[in-house]
Amino acid sequence: MASVLILNATFASSAPSGIMAPLSKHFSLSHELGVLTISLFVLGFALGPLLWGPLSEHFGRKPIFIISFTCYTLFQVGNALARNTASLLVFRLLGGIFAAAPIANSGALIGDIWDAKTRGKALAFFTLAPFAGPAIGPTISGFIAVSGVNWRWLFWLLTIFAGACLAGIIFTIPETYGPVLLRRKAERLRRETNDPRYVAPIELGSVSFKERAKNVLLTPFTLFFHEPMLIAITAYISFVYGTIYLLLQSYPIVFMRGHGMNAGISGLMLLNLPVGGATGVAFYILFMNRRYERAIQVHAPHPVPPEVRLEMLAVAAPLFAISFFWFGWTSYPSISFVSPLISGVVMGFSICLVFLGLTNYIVDAYLPVAASALAAMTFFRSLAGAGFPLFATQMYDALNPRWASTLLGLVAAVMVPLPFVLIKIGPRLRKNSKYAPSRPAPPKLASPESAPETSQDHIEV
């Protein structure tokens, strides 16, 4: 269900690309304004997690999912009934902000449920959703456009999908956040026994919600700008994420203009990304995860060095750069469309492994502040996802698909050494980092003297 929620959000983000022509005609939109229907939604992915993350740690996962998806569903209705450009764009931005709740909390939901050994496999399957969503969106909307159905039906379809997910949240997702569950248990025990000494750890803290939210909002950026290693990793993963949304503009140029396909068939070409992603997940489960399990035994009782997570990037990073050269120089109309189509499978395979490797590395390398490190990465990669579509068409028109893809391939090639550098000097960088696990944990906000006494005044649940 957590994966379906991510699929819903990413599907909605790219969905307007297939109906861009009738949508632009109805509202008299320029190309740039039309692309904003995608970019503003993805921009919401950068803003929403800053809100939903802190709220879920105070009120729990399920209430935030219910509230956010209720509003998200209503905003899809607003898009379906939009009468002018301003309302369309505003509802898209608000829809993205509220659809970002699973981006902030679905990974945490999985972390609540599975232990460290099993979590890697669960997250591997979970990683497929960000690839499948952006690819499915143009496919469905493209067939809506070529079938002659009114473009508003796309947003009614998104409304139905969001409503179904809301029902799924209500009936299938329990509360999973441990501190909130303990607080509820303590409240129940106080009510049943009339004994006020039953308390949960979350109730003992002296930090208010306002202070906690302030810390959560500021800590990711404080951490980010003090960690050159995190900046480099975020730059790489932001570029990779941005290219997923850039392909929404470049694929129609290659397959519609070059090979004469309609919007629906051109959208089908994007399904090569989730196919490649599924192959990447299989590779991770069958090979890389087994290597990691062996590394656990080798390094026991000590933790496995985070650099082991980067081994898969030794394969993925070069393949990611190669896939752009492949896509660009086989994009001639005289060459079969099968060749650039297969390049997308390689690209999806490499993107999946890059995401898995770097995300796991960040968690392992910044374990005490992993949530903040991931929040910073999510913010900046979402900005890239929002920005890349805005210049994609102009770049491919000005340079042609061959040289535009070559330029992207060169940028990807420049970033290929990053995982190898981290494997080599990562331990030294972590040793000099005040946020790495190799350093002593930062002091708690409240000193032991000022903390409430639990032995006499409270029975801690």
GROMACS .gro file of C-alpha atoms in nm:
model
  461
    1MET     CA    1   0.000   0.000   0.000
    2ALA     CA    2   0.289   0.236   0.073
    3SER     CA    3   0.420   0.170  -0.277
    4VAL     CA    4   0.076   0.232  -0.429
    5LEU     CA    5   0.061   0.572  -0.257
    6ILE     CA    6   0.397   0.666  -0.412
    7LEU     CA    7   0.277   0.533  -0.747
    8ASN     CA    8  -0.032   0.753  -0.718
    9ALA     CA    9   0.169   1.067  -0.649
   10THR     CA   10   0.428   1.015  -0.924
   11PHE     CA   11   0.161   0.906  -1.174
   12ALA     CA   12  -0.029   1.229  -1.109
   13SER     CA   13   0.291   1.434  -1.144
   14SER     CA   14   0.353   1.332  -1.506
   15ALA     CA   15  -0.005   1.269  -1.619
   16PRO     CA   16  -0.067   1.604  -1.798
   17SER     CA   17   0.220   1.544  -2.044
   18GLY     CA   18   0.000   1.328  -2.269
   19ILE     CA   19  -0.286   1.581  -2.286
   20MET     CA   20  -0.062   1.884  -2.327
   21ALA     CA   21  -0.195   1.968  -2.675
   22PRO     CA   22  -0.571   1.981  -2.594
   23LEU     CA   23  -0.500   2.135  -2.253
   24SER     CA   24  -0.286   2.412  -2.404
   25LYS     CA   25  -0.545   2.473  -2.674
   26HIS     CA   26  -0.831   2.504  -2.424
   27PHE     CA   27  -0.650   2.751  -2.197
   28SER     CA   28  -0.436   2.913  -2.471
   29LEU     CA   29  -0.121   2.810  -2.285
   30SER     CA   30   0.232   2.862  -2.411
   31HIS     CA   31   0.462   2.561  -2.403
   32GLU     CA   32   0.627   2.687  -2.084
   33LEU     CA   33   0.295   2.731  -1.903
   34GLY     CA   34   0.185   2.388  -2.015
   35VAL     CA   35   0.501   2.231  -1.872
   36LEU     CA   36   0.435   2.415  -1.545
   37THR     CA   37   0.142   2.178  -1.484
   38ILE     CA   38   0.410   1.912  -1.433
   39SER     CA   39   0.682   2.124  -1.271
   40LEU     CA   40   0.457   2.283  -1.009
   41PHE     CA   41   0.328   1.943  -0.900
   42VAL     CA   42   0.684   1.813  -0.859
   43LEU     CA   43   0.774   2.134  -0.677
   44GLY     CA   44   0.512   2.029  -0.423
   45PHE     CA   45   0.723   1.717  -0.364
   46ALA     CA   46   0.998   1.949  -0.235
   47LEU     CA   47   0.771   2.156  -0.008
   48GLY     CA   48   0.529   1.891   0.123
   49PRO     CA   49   0.776   1.662   0.306
   50LEU     CA   50   0.897   1.956   0.516
   51LEU     CA   51   0.545   1.967   0.661
   52TRP     CA   52   0.432   1.604   0.662
   53GLY     CA   53   0.746   1.458   0.819
   54PRO     CA   54   0.731   1.656   1.146
   55LEU     CA   55   0.353   1.620   1.169
   56SER     CA   56   0.369   1.240   1.132
   57GLU     CA   57   0.619   1.220   1.419
   58HIS     CA   58   0.378   1.408   1.645
   59PHE     CA   59   0.034   1.280   1.541
   60GLY     CA   60   0.128   0.948   1.377
   61ARG     CA   61   0.147   0.819   1.020
   62LYS     CA   62  -0.218   0.729   0.956
   63PRO     CA   63  -0.387   1.061   1.050
   64ILE     CA   64  -0.146   1.251   0.824
   65PHE     CA   65  -0.211   1.012   0.535
   66ILE     CA   66  -0.588   1.050   0.577
   67ILE     CA   67  -0.583   1.430   0.599
   68SER     CA   68  -0.337   1.478   0.313
   69PHE     CA   69  -0.508   1.237   0.073
   70THR     CA   70  -0.851   1.382   0.149
   71CYS     CA   71  -0.727   1.726   0.046
   72TYR     CA   72  -0.531   1.581  -0.247
   73THR     CA   73  -0.847   1.413  -0.378
   74LEU     CA   74  -1.039   1.741  -0.355
   75PHE     CA   75  -0.766   1.925  -0.545
   76GLN     CA   76  -0.797   1.671  -0.828
   77VAL     CA   77  -1.164   1.763  -0.846
   78GLY     CA   78  -1.052   2.126  -0.863
   79ASN     CA   79  -0.828   2.048  -1.162
   80ALA     CA   80  -1.110   1.863  -1.336
   81LEU     CA   81  -1.339   2.166  -1.295
   82ALA     CA   82  -1.074   2.436  -1.353
   83ARG     CA   83  -1.204   2.732  -1.557
   84ASN     CA   84  -0.884   2.931  -1.604
   85THR     CA   85  -0.508   2.895  -1.610
   86ALA     CA   86  -0.452   3.035  -1.261
   87SER     CA   87  -0.685   2.785  -1.092
   88LEU     CA   88  -0.532   2.497  -1.290
   89LEU     CA   89  -0.177   2.585  -1.184
   90VAL     CA   90  -0.268   2.660  -0.822
   91PHE     CA   91  -0.453   2.330  -0.783
   92ARG     CA   92  -0.158   2.145  -0.938
   93LEU     CA   93   0.084   2.300  -0.688
   94LEU     CA   94  -0.144   2.229  -0.392
   95GLY     CA   95  -0.208   1.878  -0.521
   96GLY     CA   96   0.167   1.813  -0.530
   97ILE     CA   97   0.215   1.943  -0.176
   98PHE     CA   98  -0.055   1.713  -0.036
   99ALA     CA   99   0.043   1.419  -0.257
  100ALA     CA  100   0.394   1.444  -0.109
  101ALA     CA  101   0.282   1.287   0.220
  102PRO     CA  102   0.377   0.934   0.105
  103ILE     CA  103   0.708   1.065  -0.029
  104ALA     CA  104   0.784   1.187   0.322
  105ASN     CA  105   0.630   0.903   0.521
  106SER     CA  106   0.596   0.584   0.314
  107GLY     CA  107   0.962   0.499   0.359
  108ALA     CA  108   0.924   0.564   0.730
  109LEU     CA  109   0.615   0.340   0.732
  110ILE     CA  110   0.827   0.056   0.589
  111GLY     CA  111   1.096   0.132   0.846
  112ASP     CA  112   0.837   0.103   1.123
  113ILE     CA  113   0.731  -0.245   1.009
  114TRP     CA  114   1.042  -0.434   0.897
  115ASP     CA  115   1.372  -0.496   1.071
  116ALA     CA  116   1.705  -0.389   0.924
  117LYS     CA  117   1.776  -0.722   0.752
  118THR     CA  118   1.439  -0.742   0.574
  119ARG     CA  119   1.400  -0.370   0.514
  120GLY     CA  120   1.645  -0.368   0.224
  121LYS     CA  121   1.432  -0.609   0.021
  122ALA     CA  122   1.113  -0.420   0.101
  123LEU     CA  123   1.271  -0.089   0.001
  124ALA     CA  124   1.400  -0.246  -0.322
  125PHE     CA  125   1.044  -0.321  -0.433
  126PHE     CA  126   0.931   0.013  -0.297
  127THR     CA  127   1.187   0.188  -0.522
  128LEU     CA  128   0.998   0.072  -0.832
  129ALA     CA  129   0.708   0.311  -0.768
  130PRO     CA  130   0.898   0.634  -0.850
  131PHE     CA  131   0.986   0.487  -1.192
  132ALA     CA  132   0.652   0.332  -1.274
  133GLY     CA  133   0.446   0.641  -1.189
  134PRO     CA  134   0.609   0.896  -1.423
  135ALA     CA  135   0.610   0.635  -1.702
  136ILE     CA  136   0.246   0.529  -1.666
  137GLY     CA  137   0.118   0.888  -1.656
  138PRO     CA  138   0.204   0.985  -2.017
  139THR     CA  139   0.085   0.646  -2.144
  140ILE     CA  140  -0.267   0.677  -2.003
  141SER     CA  141  -0.303   1.048  -2.076
  142GLY     CA  142  -0.166   0.998  -2.429
  143PHE     CA  143  -0.436   0.743  -2.509
  144ILE     CA  144  -0.697   0.977  -2.358
  145ALA     CA  145  -0.578   1.247  -2.598
  146VAL     CA  146  -0.579   1.031  -2.913
  147SER     CA  147  -0.915   0.869  -2.830
  148GLY     CA  148  -1.092   1.203  -2.842
  149VAL     CA  149  -1.204   1.192  -2.478
  150ASN     CA  150  -1.221   1.532  -2.310
  151TRP     CA  151  -0.895   1.617  -2.131
  152ARG     CA  152  -1.085   1.674  -1.806
  153TRP     CA  153  -1.136   1.299  -1.778
  154LEU     CA  154  -0.770   1.262  -1.694
  155PHE     CA  155  -0.824   1.460  -1.374
  156TRP     CA  156  -1.144   1.269  -1.298
  157LEU     CA  157  -0.937   0.950  -1.334
  158LEU     CA  158  -0.680   1.095  -1.092
  159THR     CA  159  -0.966   1.177  -0.853
  160ILE     CA  160  -1.091   0.818  -0.864
  161PHE     CA  161  -0.738   0.683  -0.809
  162ALA     CA  162  -0.678   0.921  -0.517
  163GLY     CA  163  -1.015   0.832  -0.363
  164ALA     CA  164  -0.939   0.461  -0.393
  165CYS     CA  165  -0.605   0.517  -0.220
  166LEU     CA  166  -0.778   0.714   0.054
  167ALA     CA  167  -1.012   0.418   0.114
  168GLY     CA  168  -0.709   0.189   0.117
  169ILE     CA  169  -0.542   0.406   0.380
  170ILE     CA  170  -0.849   0.403   0.601
  171PHE     CA  171  -0.915   0.028   0.581
  172THR     CA  172  -0.571  -0.131   0.534
  173ILE     CA  173  -0.302   0.087   0.695
  174PRO     CA  174  -0.279   0.073   1.075
  175GLU     CA  175  -0.085   0.320   1.282
  176THR     CA  176   0.278   0.205   1.275
  177TYR     CA  177   0.479   0.478   1.448
  178GLY     CA  178   0.606   0.327   1.774
  179PRO     CA  179   0.615   0.638   1.999
  180VAL     CA  180   0.258   0.731   1.905
  181LEU     CA  181   0.138   0.372   1.965
  182LEU     CA  182   0.298   0.379   2.311
  183ARG     CA  183   0.135   0.714   2.385
  184ARG     CA  184  -0.205   0.569   2.295
  185LYS     CA  185  -0.137   0.269   2.518
  186ALA     CA  186  -0.039   0.494   2.806
  187GLU     CA  187  -0.356   0.701   2.759
  188ARG     CA  188  -0.565   0.381   2.761
  189LEU     CA  189  -0.396   0.254   3.078
  190ARG     CA  190  -0.448   0.587   3.255
  191ARG     CA  191  -0.812   0.579   3.157
  192GLU     CA  192  -0.866   0.217   3.260
  193THR     CA  193  -0.673   0.229   3.587
  194ASN     CA  194  -0.723   0.596   3.677
  195ASP     CA  195  -0.349   0.596   3.751
  196PRO     CA  196  -0.169   0.905   3.608
  197ARG     CA  197   0.172   0.741   3.646
  198TYR     CA  198   0.137   0.551   3.317
  199VAL     CA  199   0.327   0.756   3.059
  200ALA     CA  200   0.498   0.699   2.724
  201PRO     CA  201   0.848   0.824   2.638
  202ILE     CA  202   0.708   1.073   2.387
  203GLU     CA  203   0.513   1.235   2.671
  204LEU     CA  204   0.824   1.282   2.886
  205GLY     CA  205   1.004   1.510   2.641
  206SER     CA  206   1.022   1.877   2.725
  207VAL     CA  207   1.040   1.981   2.357
  208SER     CA  208   0.718   2.131   2.227
  209PHE     CA  209   0.576   2.051   1.886
  210LYS     CA  210   0.666   2.401   1.766
  211GLU     CA  211   1.028   2.359   1.874
  212ARG     CA  212   1.043   2.010   1.728
  213ALA     CA  213   0.903   2.130   1.394
  214LYS     CA  214   1.156   2.413   1.391
  215ASN     CA  215   1.439   2.166   1.449
  216VAL     CA  216   1.312   1.929   1.184
  217LEU     CA  217   1.275   2.209   0.928
  218LEU     CA  218   1.617   2.362   0.992
  219THR     CA  219   1.828   2.054   1.064
  220PRO     CA  220   1.821   1.911   0.707
  221PHE     CA  221   1.961   2.232   0.561
  222THR     CA  222   2.212   2.283   0.843
  223LEU     CA  223   2.335   1.929   0.789
  224PHE     CA  224   2.339   1.966   0.412
  225PHE     CA  225   2.551   2.281   0.397
  226HIS     CA  226   2.801   2.143   0.650
  227GLU     CA  227   2.859   1.812   0.472
  228PRO     CA  228   3.045   1.827   0.135
  229MET     CA  229   2.997   1.451   0.095
  230LEU     CA  230   2.619   1.490   0.127
  231ILE     CA  231   2.623   1.783  -0.117
  232ALA     CA  232   2.804   1.572  -0.379
  233ILE     CA  233   2.569   1.275  -0.335
  234THR     CA  234   2.263   1.499  -0.350
  235ALA     CA  235   2.389   1.669  -0.667
  236TYR     CA  236   2.430   1.331  -0.835
  237ILE     CA  237   2.095   1.188  -0.729
  238SER     CA  238   1.920   1.518  -0.816
  239PHE     CA  239   2.062   1.502  -1.168
  240VAL     CA  240   1.947   1.142  -1.201
  241TYR     CA  241   1.599   1.227  -1.071
  242GLY     CA  242   1.572   1.532  -1.295
  243THR     CA  243   1.643   1.326  -1.604
  244ILE     CA  244   1.338   1.109  -1.534
  245TYR     CA  245   1.113   1.413  -1.580
  246LEU     CA  246   1.328   1.546  -1.864
  247LEU     CA  247   1.248   1.229  -2.060
  248LEU     CA  248   0.880   1.327  -2.051
  249GLN     CA  249   0.970   1.604  -2.295
  250SER     CA  250   1.250   1.436  -2.491
  251TYR     CA  251   1.071   1.108  -2.569
  252PRO     CA  252   0.789   1.275  -2.768
  253ILE     CA  253   1.052   1.458  -2.975
  254VAL     CA  254   1.227   1.132  -3.065
  255PHE     CA  255   0.930   0.897  -3.099
  256MET     CA  256   0.651   1.131  -3.214
  257ARG     CA  257   0.843   1.369  -3.439
  258GLY     CA  258   1.113   1.125  -3.545
  259HIS     CA  259   0.917   0.800  -3.576
  260GLY     CA  260   0.565   0.935  -3.632
  261MET     CA  261   0.402   0.775  -3.328
  262ASN     CA  262   0.089   0.918  -3.169
  263ALA     CA  263   0.078   1.039  -2.808
  264GLY     CA  264  -0.047   0.706  -2.675
  265ILE     CA  265   0.216   0.487  -2.842
  266SER     CA  266   0.488   0.739  -2.754
  267GLY     CA  267   0.379   0.716  -2.392
  268LEU     CA  268   0.417   0.338  -2.408
  269MET     CA  269   0.785   0.389  -2.490
  270LEU     CA  270   0.837   0.526  -2.137
  271LEU     CA  271   0.744   0.191  -1.989
  272ASN     CA  272   1.103   0.086  -2.058
  273LEU     CA  273   1.202   0.272  -1.740
  274PRO     CA  274   0.998   0.059  -1.496
  275VAL     CA  275   1.101  -0.253  -1.691
  276GLY     CA  276   1.464  -0.156  -1.637
  277GLY     CA  277   1.387  -0.067  -1.276
  278ALA     CA  278   1.231  -0.411  -1.216
  279THR     CA  279   1.544  -0.568  -1.362
  280GLY     CA  280   1.751  -0.356  -1.125
  281VAL     CA  281   1.545  -0.473  -0.827
  282ALA     CA  282   1.595  -0.837  -0.932
  283PHE     CA  283   1.970  -0.776  -0.966
  284TYR     CA  284   1.977  -0.618  -0.620
  285ILE     CA  285   1.779  -0.900  -0.456
  286LEU     CA  286   1.967  -1.185  -0.624
  287PHE     CA  287   2.320  -1.048  -0.612
  288MET     CA  288   2.386  -0.727  -0.420
  289ASN     CA  289   2.167  -0.805  -0.118
  290ARG     CA  290   2.330  -1.146  -0.083
  291ARG     CA  291   2.673  -0.981  -0.095
  292TYR     CA  292   2.560  -0.746   0.178
  293GLU     CA  293   2.434  -1.033   0.394
  294ARG     CA  294   2.774  -1.200   0.359
  295ALA     CA  295   2.939  -0.871   0.455
  296ILE     CA  296   2.728  -0.867   0.774
  297GLN     CA  297   2.877  -1.202   0.871
  298VAL     CA  298   3.231  -1.094   0.780
  299HIS     CA  299   3.220  -0.772   0.983
  300ALA     CA  300   3.019  -0.907   1.278
  301PRO     CA  301   2.989  -0.797   1.555
  302HIS     CA  302   3.076  -0.457   1.401
  303PRO     CA  303   2.845  -0.281   1.153
  304VAL     CA  304   2.911  -0.313   0.783
  305PRO     CA  305   3.100  -0.008   0.645
  306PRO     CA  306   2.860   0.213   0.446
  307GLU     CA  307   3.094   0.201   0.146
  308VAL     CA  308   2.980  -0.159   0.079
  309ARG     CA  309   2.649  -0.009  -0.036
  310LEU     CA  310   2.830   0.169  -0.321
  311GLU     CA  311   2.953  -0.147  -0.492
  312MET     CA  312   2.644  -0.158  -0.713
  313LEU     CA  313   2.723   0.192  -0.840
  314ALA     CA  314   3.045   0.061  -0.993
  315VAL     CA  315   2.808  -0.098  -1.247
  316ALA     CA  316   2.523   0.151  -1.243
  317ALA     CA  317   2.710   0.483  -1.279
  318PRO     CA  318   2.892   0.397  -1.606
  319LEU     CA  319   2.576   0.237  -1.749
  320PHE     CA  320   2.376   0.551  -1.672
  321ALA     CA  321   2.618   0.765  -1.876
  322ILE     CA  322   2.634   0.509  -2.158
  323SER     CA  323   2.253   0.496  -2.184
  324PHE     CA  324   2.238   0.865  -2.279
  325PHE     CA  325   2.494   0.826  -2.557
  326TRP     CA  326   2.306   0.517  -2.673
  327PHE     CA  327   1.970   0.696  -2.669
  328GLY     CA  328   2.104   1.006  -2.846
  329TRP     CA  329   2.299   0.848  -3.130
  330THR     CA  330   2.031   0.592  -3.216
  331SER     CA  331   1.754   0.854  -3.222
  332TYR     CA  332   1.777   0.908  -3.599
  333PRO     CA  333   1.445   0.838  -3.774
  334SER     CA  334   1.634   0.604  -4.008
  335ILE     CA  335   1.727   0.377  -3.713
  336SER     CA  336   1.466   0.143  -3.567
  337PHE     CA  337   1.289   0.279  -3.259
  338VAL     CA  338   1.380  -0.046  -3.080
  339SER     CA  339   1.736   0.073  -3.020
  340PRO     CA  340   1.653   0.393  -2.825
  341LEU     CA  341   1.377   0.196  -2.654
  342ILE     CA  342   1.628  -0.059  -2.522
  343SER     CA  343   1.857   0.223  -2.407
  344GLY     CA  344   1.577   0.329  -2.174
  345VAL     CA  345   1.575  -0.018  -2.017
  346VAL     CA  346   1.946   0.021  -1.941
  347MET     CA  347   1.876   0.369  -1.806
  348GLY     CA  348   1.597   0.242  -1.578
  349PHE     CA  349   1.823  -0.039  -1.454
  350SER     CA  350   2.104   0.202  -1.367
  351ILE     CA  351   1.875   0.464  -1.212
  352CYS     CA  352   1.724   0.203  -0.980
  353LEU     CA  353   2.066   0.090  -0.858
  354VAL     CA  354   2.187   0.449  -0.818
  355PHE     CA  355   1.887   0.530  -0.600
  356LEU     CA  356   1.921   0.213  -0.392
  357GLY     CA  357   2.295   0.248  -0.347
  358LEU     CA  358   2.309   0.618  -0.260
  359THR     CA  359   1.997   0.615  -0.040
  360ASN     CA  360   2.124   0.321   0.164
  361TYR     CA  361   2.467   0.481   0.184
  362ILE     CA  362   2.323   0.803   0.324
  363VAL     CA  363   2.124   0.610   0.585
  364ASP     CA  364   2.429   0.409   0.692
  365ALA     CA  365   2.676   0.700   0.682
  366TYR     CA  366   2.453   0.948   0.866
  367LEU     CA  367   2.266   0.705   1.087
  368PRO     CA  368   2.196   0.940   1.384
  369VAL     CA  369   2.057   1.208   1.148
  370ALA     CA  370   1.952   0.990   0.854
  371ALA     CA  371   1.601   1.136   0.842
  372SER     CA  372   1.739   1.489   0.808
  373ALA     CA  373   1.992   1.383   0.544
  374LEU     CA  374   1.719   1.214   0.339
  375ALA     CA  375   1.490   1.516   0.382
  376ALA     CA  376   1.757   1.745   0.239
  377MET     CA  377   1.819   1.508  -0.050
  378THR     CA  378   1.446   1.480  -0.124
  379PHE     CA  379   1.407   1.858  -0.124
  380PHE     CA  380   1.685   1.926  -0.373
  381ARG     CA  381   1.611   1.631  -0.599
  382SER     CA  382   1.246   1.745  -0.622
  383LEU     CA  383   1.365   2.090  -0.725
  384ALA     CA  384   1.563   1.922  -1.003
  385GLY     CA  385   1.258   1.719  -1.105
  386ALA     CA  386   1.057   2.042  -1.125
  387GLY     CA  387   1.324   2.235  -1.314
  388PHE     CA  388   1.445   1.989  -1.579
  389PRO     CA  389   1.120   1.973  -1.782
  390LEU     CA  390   1.122   2.352  -1.819
  391PHE     CA  391   1.428   2.351  -2.046
  392ALA     CA  392   1.414   1.999  -2.193
  393THR     CA  393   1.219   2.078  -2.510
  394GLN     CA  394   1.419   2.393  -2.584
  395MET     CA  395   1.746   2.203  -2.537
  396TYR     CA  396   1.642   1.915  -2.762
  397ASP     CA  397   1.509   2.157  -3.025
  398ALA     CA  398   1.821   2.373  -3.021
  399LEU     CA  399   2.083   2.094  -3.009
  400ASN     CA  400   1.878   1.809  -3.169
  401PRO     CA  401   1.833   1.479  -2.984
  402ARG     CA  402   2.184   1.356  -3.063
  403TRP     CA  403   2.381   1.642  -2.910
  404ALA     CA  404   2.132   1.714  -2.630
  405SER     CA  405   2.159   1.354  -2.510
  406THR     CA  406   2.536   1.369  -2.554
  407LEU     CA  407   2.550   1.672  -2.326
  408LEU     CA  408   2.353   1.485  -2.060
  409GLY     CA  409   2.576   1.182  -2.107
  410LEU     CA  410   2.887   1.396  -2.054
  411VAL     CA  411   2.745   1.534  -1.728
  412ALA     CA  412   2.666   1.180  -1.617
  413ALA     CA  413   3.018   1.071  -1.716
  414VAL     CA  414   3.171   1.349  -1.505
  415MET     CA  415   2.982   1.207  -1.206
  416VAL     CA  416   3.088   0.846  -1.264
  417PRO     CA  417   3.400   0.873  -1.038
  418LEU     CA  418   3.192   0.984  -0.736
  419PRO     CA  419   3.110   0.636  -0.598
  420PHE     CA  420   3.467   0.520  -0.656
  421VAL     CA  421   3.601   0.825  -0.470
  422LEU     CA  422   3.363   0.759  -0.180
  423ILE     CA  423   3.464   0.394  -0.165
  424LYS     CA  424   3.827   0.506  -0.144
  425ILE     CA  425   3.813   0.802   0.095
  426GLY     CA  426   3.466   0.766   0.245
  427PRO     CA  427   3.593   0.632   0.581
  428ARG     CA  428   3.825   0.932   0.617
  429LEU     CA  429   3.547   1.177   0.530
  430ARG     CA  430   3.312   1.016   0.780
  431LYS     CA  431   3.576   1.024   1.049
  432ASN     CA  432   3.608   1.402   1.004
  433SER     CA  433   3.230   1.453   1.002
  434LYS     CA  434   3.060   1.553   1.325
  435TYR     CA  435   2.738   1.388   1.205
  436ALA     CA  436   2.880   1.042   1.122
  437PRO     CA  437   2.825   0.744   1.355
  438SER     CA  438   3.202   0.720   1.412
  439ARG     CA  439   3.176   1.040   1.615
  440PRO     CA  440   3.011   1.067   1.957
  441ALA     CA  441   2.638   1.135   1.938
  442PRO     CA  442   2.543   1.502   1.991
  443PRO     CA  443   2.413   1.587   2.339
  444LYS     CA  444   2.042   1.562   2.399
  445LEU     CA  445   1.830   1.872   2.425
  446ALA     CA  446   1.750   1.805   2.791
  447SER     CA  447   2.017   1.718   3.044
  448PRO     CA  448   1.973   1.412   3.268
  449GLU     CA  449   1.927   1.642   3.565
  450SER     CA  450   1.637   1.824   3.401
  451ALA     CA  451   1.464   1.512   3.267
  452PRO     CA  452   1.158   1.384   3.454
  453GLU     CA  453   1.222   1.106   3.701
  454THR     CA  454   1.061   0.784   3.577
  455SER     CA  455   1.152   0.554   3.863
  456GLN     CA  456   0.927   0.720   4.122
  457ASP     CA  457   0.683   0.951   3.944
  458HIS     CA  458   0.605   0.753   3.632
  459ILE     CA  459   0.559   0.400   3.508
  460GLU     CA  460   0.710   0.420   3.163
  461VAL     CA  461   0.522   0.222   2.898
   0.00000   0.00000   0.00000
